[in-house]
């Protein structure tokens, strides 16, 4: 089982996927919750902050116990998913290569195409000049939130059974 934590960052939602069975993922998730708590220290009323803090503690406990089913949250948002986009694509027989330094996926085996799926454009390596431009792939899906819609993948020849996936 995986947890998808929805983080509000500069008025944009970013989706983070964490594996419940991975101790490193759980450490990062707990830290992300604490970071969210720290960023809310200037909430206008002390009552709201106490509520926010109590909810964070309940969330920490539920994550540690691997029991998120009964948790009702007001300030934090998360979903539980069975598989990520790369797992779904691999299951369907596509070759998926994960980038080492980013969250980008490269899918091969789609009518001779390489499809890039990422949360950012790929910058062109610097050639010593100060001009930086983004490299354009012929086939790519870019989603800053990491929420990938199946309809966008279908346009590139990838057929999946869910409406959206998290990369």
PDB file of C-alpha atoms in Angstrom:
ATOM      1  CA  UNK A   1       0.000   0.000   0.000  1.00  0.00           C
ATOM      2  CA  UNK A   2       1.165   3.505  -0.820  1.00  0.00           C
ATOM      3  CA  UNK A   3       0.271   6.884   0.657  1.00  0.00           C
ATOM      4  CA  UNK A   4      -0.114   9.885  -1.613  1.00  0.00           C
ATOM      5  CA  UNK A   5       0.475  13.028   0.414  1.00  0.00           C
ATOM      6  CA  UNK A   6      -0.881  16.232  -1.137  1.00  0.00           C
ATOM      7  CA  UNK A   7       1.414  19.119  -0.242  1.00  0.00           C
ATOM      8  CA  UNK A   8       0.437  22.737  -0.839  1.00  0.00           C
ATOM      9  CA  UNK A   9       3.563  24.490  -2.033  1.00  0.00           C
ATOM     10  CA  UNK A  10       3.381  28.101  -3.284  1.00  0.00           C
ATOM     11  CA  UNK A  11      -0.357  27.727  -3.970  1.00  0.00           C
ATOM     12  CA  UNK A  12       0.279  24.596  -6.060  1.00  0.00           C
ATOM     13  CA  UNK A  13      -0.478  21.051  -5.022  1.00  0.00           C
ATOM     14  CA  UNK A  14       2.375  18.580  -5.310  1.00  0.00           C
ATOM     15  CA  UNK A  15       1.648  14.873  -4.877  1.00  0.00           C
ATOM     16  CA  UNK A  16       4.254  12.722  -3.103  1.00  0.00           C
ATOM     17  CA  UNK A  17       4.034   8.919  -3.117  1.00  0.00           C
ATOM     18  CA  UNK A  18       5.354   6.974  -0.125  1.00  0.00           C
ATOM     19  CA  UNK A  19       5.595   3.214   0.380  1.00  0.00           C
ATOM     20  CA  UNK A  20       4.300   2.214   3.827  1.00  0.00           C
ATOM     21  CA  UNK A  21       6.754  -0.690   4.052  1.00  0.00           C
ATOM     22  CA  UNK A  22       9.829   1.456   3.345  1.00  0.00           C
ATOM     23  CA  UNK A  23      11.406   2.957   6.471  1.00  0.00           C
ATOM     24  CA  UNK A  24      13.156   5.702   4.473  1.00  0.00           C
ATOM     25  CA  UNK A  25       9.843   6.731   2.843  1.00  0.00           C
ATOM     26  CA  UNK A  26       8.175   6.848   6.251  1.00  0.00           C
ATOM     27  CA  UNK A  27      10.988   9.012   7.648  1.00  0.00           C
ATOM     28  CA  UNK A  28      10.608  11.458   4.740  1.00  0.00           C
ATOM     29  CA  UNK A  29       6.803  11.504   5.135  1.00  0.00           C
ATOM     30  CA  UNK A  30       7.050  12.233   8.866  1.00  0.00           C
ATOM     31  CA  UNK A  31       9.516  15.046   8.080  1.00  0.00           C
ATOM     32  CA  UNK A  32       7.172  16.461   5.429  1.00  0.00           C
ATOM     33  CA  UNK A  33       4.329  16.547   7.964  1.00  0.00           C
ATOM     34  CA  UNK A  34       6.585  18.312  10.488  1.00  0.00           C
ATOM     35  CA  UNK A  35       7.645  20.808   7.812  1.00  0.00           C
ATOM     36  CA  UNK A  36       3.989  21.545   7.071  1.00  0.00           C
ATOM     37  CA  UNK A  37       3.397  21.996  10.792  1.00  0.00           C
ATOM     38  CA  UNK A  38       6.345  24.391  11.109  1.00  0.00           C
ATOM     39  CA  UNK A  39       5.168  26.446   8.137  1.00  0.00           C
ATOM     40  CA  UNK A  40       1.776  26.952   9.810  1.00  0.00           C
ATOM     41  CA  UNK A  41       3.123  28.441  13.046  1.00  0.00           C
ATOM     42  CA  UNK A  42       1.697  31.833  12.125  1.00  0.00           C
ATOM     43  CA  UNK A  43      -1.923  30.630  11.960  1.00  0.00           C
ATOM     44  CA  UNK A  44      -4.107  33.481  13.169  1.00  0.00           C
ATOM     45  CA  UNK A  45      -5.705  31.822  16.176  1.00  0.00           C
ATOM     46  CA  UNK A  46      -4.040  29.619  18.751  1.00  0.00           C
ATOM     47  CA  UNK A  47      -7.099  27.326  18.705  1.00  0.00           C
ATOM     48  CA  UNK A  48      -6.602  26.608  14.991  1.00  0.00           C
ATOM     49  CA  UNK A  49      -2.911  25.938  15.524  1.00  0.00           C
ATOM     50  CA  UNK A  50      -3.661  23.512  18.371  1.00  0.00           C
ATOM     51  CA  UNK A  51      -6.181  21.721  16.136  1.00  0.00           C
ATOM     52  CA  UNK A  52      -3.593  21.590  13.344  1.00  0.00           C
ATOM     53  CA  UNK A  53      -0.918  20.288  15.738  1.00  0.00           C
ATOM     54  CA  UNK A  54      -3.267  17.624  17.185  1.00  0.00           C
ATOM     55  CA  UNK A  55      -4.151  16.434  13.694  1.00  0.00           C
ATOM     56  CA  UNK A  56      -0.462  16.175  12.781  1.00  0.00           C
ATOM     57  CA  UNK A  57       0.157  14.021  15.863  1.00  0.00           C
ATOM     58  CA  UNK A  58      -2.771  11.730  14.981  1.00  0.00           C
ATOM     59  CA  UNK A  59      -1.430  11.429  11.443  1.00  0.00           C
ATOM     60  CA  UNK A  60       2.076  10.564  12.721  1.00  0.00           C
ATOM     61  CA  UNK A  61       0.597   7.858  14.937  1.00  0.00           C
ATOM     62  CA  UNK A  62      -1.603   6.412  12.166  1.00  0.00           C
ATOM     63  CA  UNK A  63       1.350   6.271   9.756  1.00  0.00           C
ATOM     64  CA  UNK A  64       3.566   4.583  12.344  1.00  0.00           C
ATOM     65  CA  UNK A  65       0.825   2.009  13.003  1.00  0.00           C
ATOM     66  CA  UNK A  66       0.147   1.548   9.258  1.00  0.00           C
ATOM     67  CA  UNK A  67      -3.540   2.217   9.915  1.00  0.00           C
ATOM     68  CA  UNK A  68      -4.893   5.158   7.964  1.00  0.00           C
ATOM     69  CA  UNK A  69      -8.362   3.741   7.324  1.00  0.00           C
ATOM     70  CA  UNK A  70     -10.185   5.431  10.226  1.00  0.00           C
ATOM     71  CA  UNK A  71      -8.375   8.747  10.009  1.00  0.00           C
ATOM     72  CA  UNK A  72     -10.453  11.840   9.201  1.00  0.00           C
ATOM     73  CA  UNK A  73      -8.368  14.905   8.453  1.00  0.00           C
ATOM     74  CA  UNK A  74      -9.161  18.584   8.123  1.00  0.00           C
ATOM     75  CA  UNK A  75      -5.730  20.128   7.462  1.00  0.00           C
ATOM     76  CA  UNK A  76      -3.737  17.342   5.779  1.00  0.00           C
ATOM     77  CA  UNK A  77      -4.752  15.602   2.560  1.00  0.00           C
ATOM     78  CA  UNK A  78      -3.726  12.147   1.435  1.00  0.00           C
ATOM     79  CA  UNK A  79      -4.973   9.175  -0.594  1.00  0.00           C
ATOM     80  CA  UNK A  80      -4.143   5.496  -0.532  1.00  0.00           C
ATOM     81  CA  UNK A  81      -3.250   3.873  -3.854  1.00  0.00           C
ATOM     82  CA  UNK A  82      -2.278   0.375  -4.932  1.00  0.00           C
ATOM     83  CA  UNK A  83       0.170   1.213  -7.727  1.00  0.00           C
ATOM     84  CA  UNK A  84       2.020   4.117  -9.281  1.00  0.00           C
ATOM     85  CA  UNK A  85       2.234   4.973 -12.972  1.00  0.00           C
ATOM     86  CA  UNK A  86       5.538   3.164 -13.512  1.00  0.00           C
ATOM     87  CA  UNK A  87       4.140   0.014 -11.870  1.00  0.00           C
ATOM     88  CA  UNK A  88       0.984   0.126 -14.024  1.00  0.00           C
ATOM     89  CA  UNK A  89       3.006   0.612 -17.218  1.00  0.00           C
ATOM     90  CA  UNK A  90       5.439  -2.187 -16.339  1.00  0.00           C
ATOM     91  CA  UNK A  91       2.485  -4.466 -15.577  1.00  0.00           C
ATOM     92  CA  UNK A  92       1.151  -3.795 -19.103  1.00  0.00           C
ATOM     93  CA  UNK A  93       4.472  -4.787 -20.662  1.00  0.00           C
ATOM     94  CA  UNK A  94       6.035  -1.384 -21.329  1.00  0.00           C
ATOM     95  CA  UNK A  95       9.686  -0.834 -20.494  1.00  0.00           C
ATOM     96  CA  UNK A  96       9.936   1.992 -17.958  1.00  0.00           C
ATOM     97  CA  UNK A  97      13.221   3.657 -17.075  1.00  0.00           C
ATOM     98  CA  UNK A  98      13.329   5.906 -14.005  1.00  0.00           C
ATOM     99  CA  UNK A  99      15.675   8.881 -14.063  1.00  0.00           C
ATOM    100  CA  UNK A 100      18.350   8.791 -11.365  1.00  0.00           C
ATOM    101  CA  UNK A 101      18.313  12.490 -10.528  1.00  0.00           C
ATOM    102  CA  UNK A 102      14.628  13.401 -10.892  1.00  0.00           C
ATOM    103  CA  UNK A 103      11.106  12.006 -10.910  1.00  0.00           C
ATOM    104  CA  UNK A 104      11.100  11.562 -14.703  1.00  0.00           C
ATOM    105  CA  UNK A 105      10.005   8.326 -16.364  1.00  0.00           C
ATOM    106  CA  UNK A 106      10.974   7.216 -19.863  1.00  0.00           C
ATOM    107  CA  UNK A 107       8.630   4.705 -21.500  1.00  0.00           C
ATOM    108  CA  UNK A 108       9.743   2.642 -24.486  1.00  0.00           C
ATOM    109  CA  UNK A 109       7.924   0.093 -26.588  1.00  0.00           C
ATOM    110  CA  UNK A 110       5.132   2.356 -27.824  1.00  0.00           C
ATOM    111  CA  UNK A 111       5.290   2.140 -31.618  1.00  0.00           C
ATOM    112  CA  UNK A 112       9.005   2.995 -31.637  1.00  0.00           C
ATOM    113  CA  UNK A 113       8.573   6.100 -29.477  1.00  0.00           C
ATOM    114  CA  UNK A 114      10.262   7.121 -26.257  1.00  0.00           C
ATOM    115  CA  UNK A 115       7.774   8.958 -24.050  1.00  0.00           C
ATOM    116  CA  UNK A 116       9.036  11.203 -21.257  1.00  0.00           C
ATOM    117  CA  UNK A 117       6.734  11.697 -18.257  1.00  0.00           C
ATOM    118  CA  UNK A 118       7.887  14.241 -15.698  1.00  0.00           C
ATOM    119  CA  UNK A 119       7.077  17.135 -13.397  1.00  0.00           C
ATOM    120  CA  UNK A 120       9.454  19.472 -15.272  1.00  0.00           C
ATOM    121  CA  UNK A 121      10.854  20.278 -18.690  1.00  0.00           C
ATOM    122  CA  UNK A 122      14.287  18.854 -19.357  1.00  0.00           C
ATOM    123  CA  UNK A 123      16.959  21.568 -19.455  1.00  0.00           C
ATOM    124  CA  UNK A 124      19.574  21.426 -22.179  1.00  0.00           C
ATOM    125  CA  UNK A 125      23.039  20.751 -20.775  1.00  0.00           C
ATOM    126  CA  UNK A 126      25.072  23.922 -20.435  1.00  0.00           C
ATOM    127  CA  UNK A 127      27.571  24.550 -23.197  1.00  0.00           C
ATOM    128  CA  UNK A 128      29.368  27.362 -21.405  1.00  0.00           C
ATOM    129  CA  UNK A 129      26.995  30.063 -22.606  1.00  0.00           C
ATOM    130  CA  UNK A 130      24.615  31.752 -20.212  1.00  0.00           C
ATOM    131  CA  UNK A 131      21.502  30.948 -22.260  1.00  0.00           C
ATOM    132  CA  UNK A 132      19.467  28.050 -20.864  1.00  0.00           C
ATOM    133  CA  UNK A 133      16.621  26.565 -22.870  1.00  0.00           C
ATOM    134  CA  UNK A 134      14.425  23.550 -22.244  1.00  0.00           C
ATOM    135  CA  UNK A 135      14.896  20.480 -24.391  1.00  0.00           C
ATOM    136  CA  UNK A 136      11.681  19.432 -26.132  1.00  0.00           C
ATOM    137  CA  UNK A 137      10.822  15.745 -26.446  1.00  0.00           C
ATOM    138  CA  UNK A 138       8.538  14.820 -29.334  1.00  0.00           C
ATOM    139  CA  UNK A 139       6.448  12.756 -26.935  1.00  0.00           C
ATOM    140  CA  UNK A 140       6.165  13.931 -23.352  1.00  0.00           C
ATOM    141  CA  UNK A 141       3.678  14.605 -20.586  1.00  0.00           C
ATOM    142  CA  UNK A 142       4.600  17.313 -18.076  1.00  0.00           C
ATOM    143  CA  UNK A 143       2.655  17.720 -14.839  1.00  0.00           C
ATOM    144  CA  UNK A 144       4.150  19.821 -12.035  1.00  0.00           C
ATOM    145  CA  UNK A 145       1.794  18.175  -9.551  1.00  0.00           C
ATOM    146  CA  UNK A 146       2.871  14.650 -10.663  1.00  0.00           C
ATOM    147  CA  UNK A 147      -0.785  13.795 -11.310  1.00  0.00           C
ATOM    148  CA  UNK A 148      -0.876  12.211 -14.775  1.00  0.00           C
ATOM    149  CA  UNK A 149      -4.223  11.923 -16.550  1.00  0.00           C
ATOM    150  CA  UNK A 150      -4.898   8.771 -18.567  1.00  0.00           C
ATOM    151  CA  UNK A 151      -6.334  10.850 -21.420  1.00  0.00           C
ATOM    152  CA  UNK A 152      -2.950  12.582 -21.880  1.00  0.00           C
ATOM    153  CA  UNK A 153      -1.227   9.198 -22.008  1.00  0.00           C
ATOM    154  CA  UNK A 154      -3.785   7.810 -24.476  1.00  0.00           C
ATOM    155  CA  UNK A 155      -2.946  10.618 -26.919  1.00  0.00           C
ATOM    156  CA  UNK A 156       0.588   9.193 -27.004  1.00  0.00           C
ATOM    157  CA  UNK A 157      -0.522   5.572 -27.427  1.00  0.00           C
ATOM    158  CA  UNK A 158      -0.480   4.396 -23.799  1.00  0.00           C
ATOM    159  CA  UNK A 159      -3.708   2.675 -22.757  1.00  0.00           C
ATOM    160  CA  UNK A 160      -4.332   2.430 -19.012  1.00  0.00           C
ATOM    161  CA  UNK A 161      -7.361   1.398 -16.969  1.00  0.00           C
ATOM    162  CA  UNK A 162      -7.548   4.214 -14.372  1.00  0.00           C
ATOM    163  CA  UNK A 163      -8.451   7.873 -14.992  1.00  0.00           C
ATOM    164  CA  UNK A 164      -5.234   9.178 -13.455  1.00  0.00           C
ATOM    165  CA  UNK A 165      -1.959   7.985 -11.973  1.00  0.00           C
ATOM    166  CA  UNK A 166       0.785   9.468  -9.855  1.00  0.00           C
ATOM    167  CA  UNK A 167       4.276   9.467 -11.285  1.00  0.00           C
TER     168      UNK A 167
END
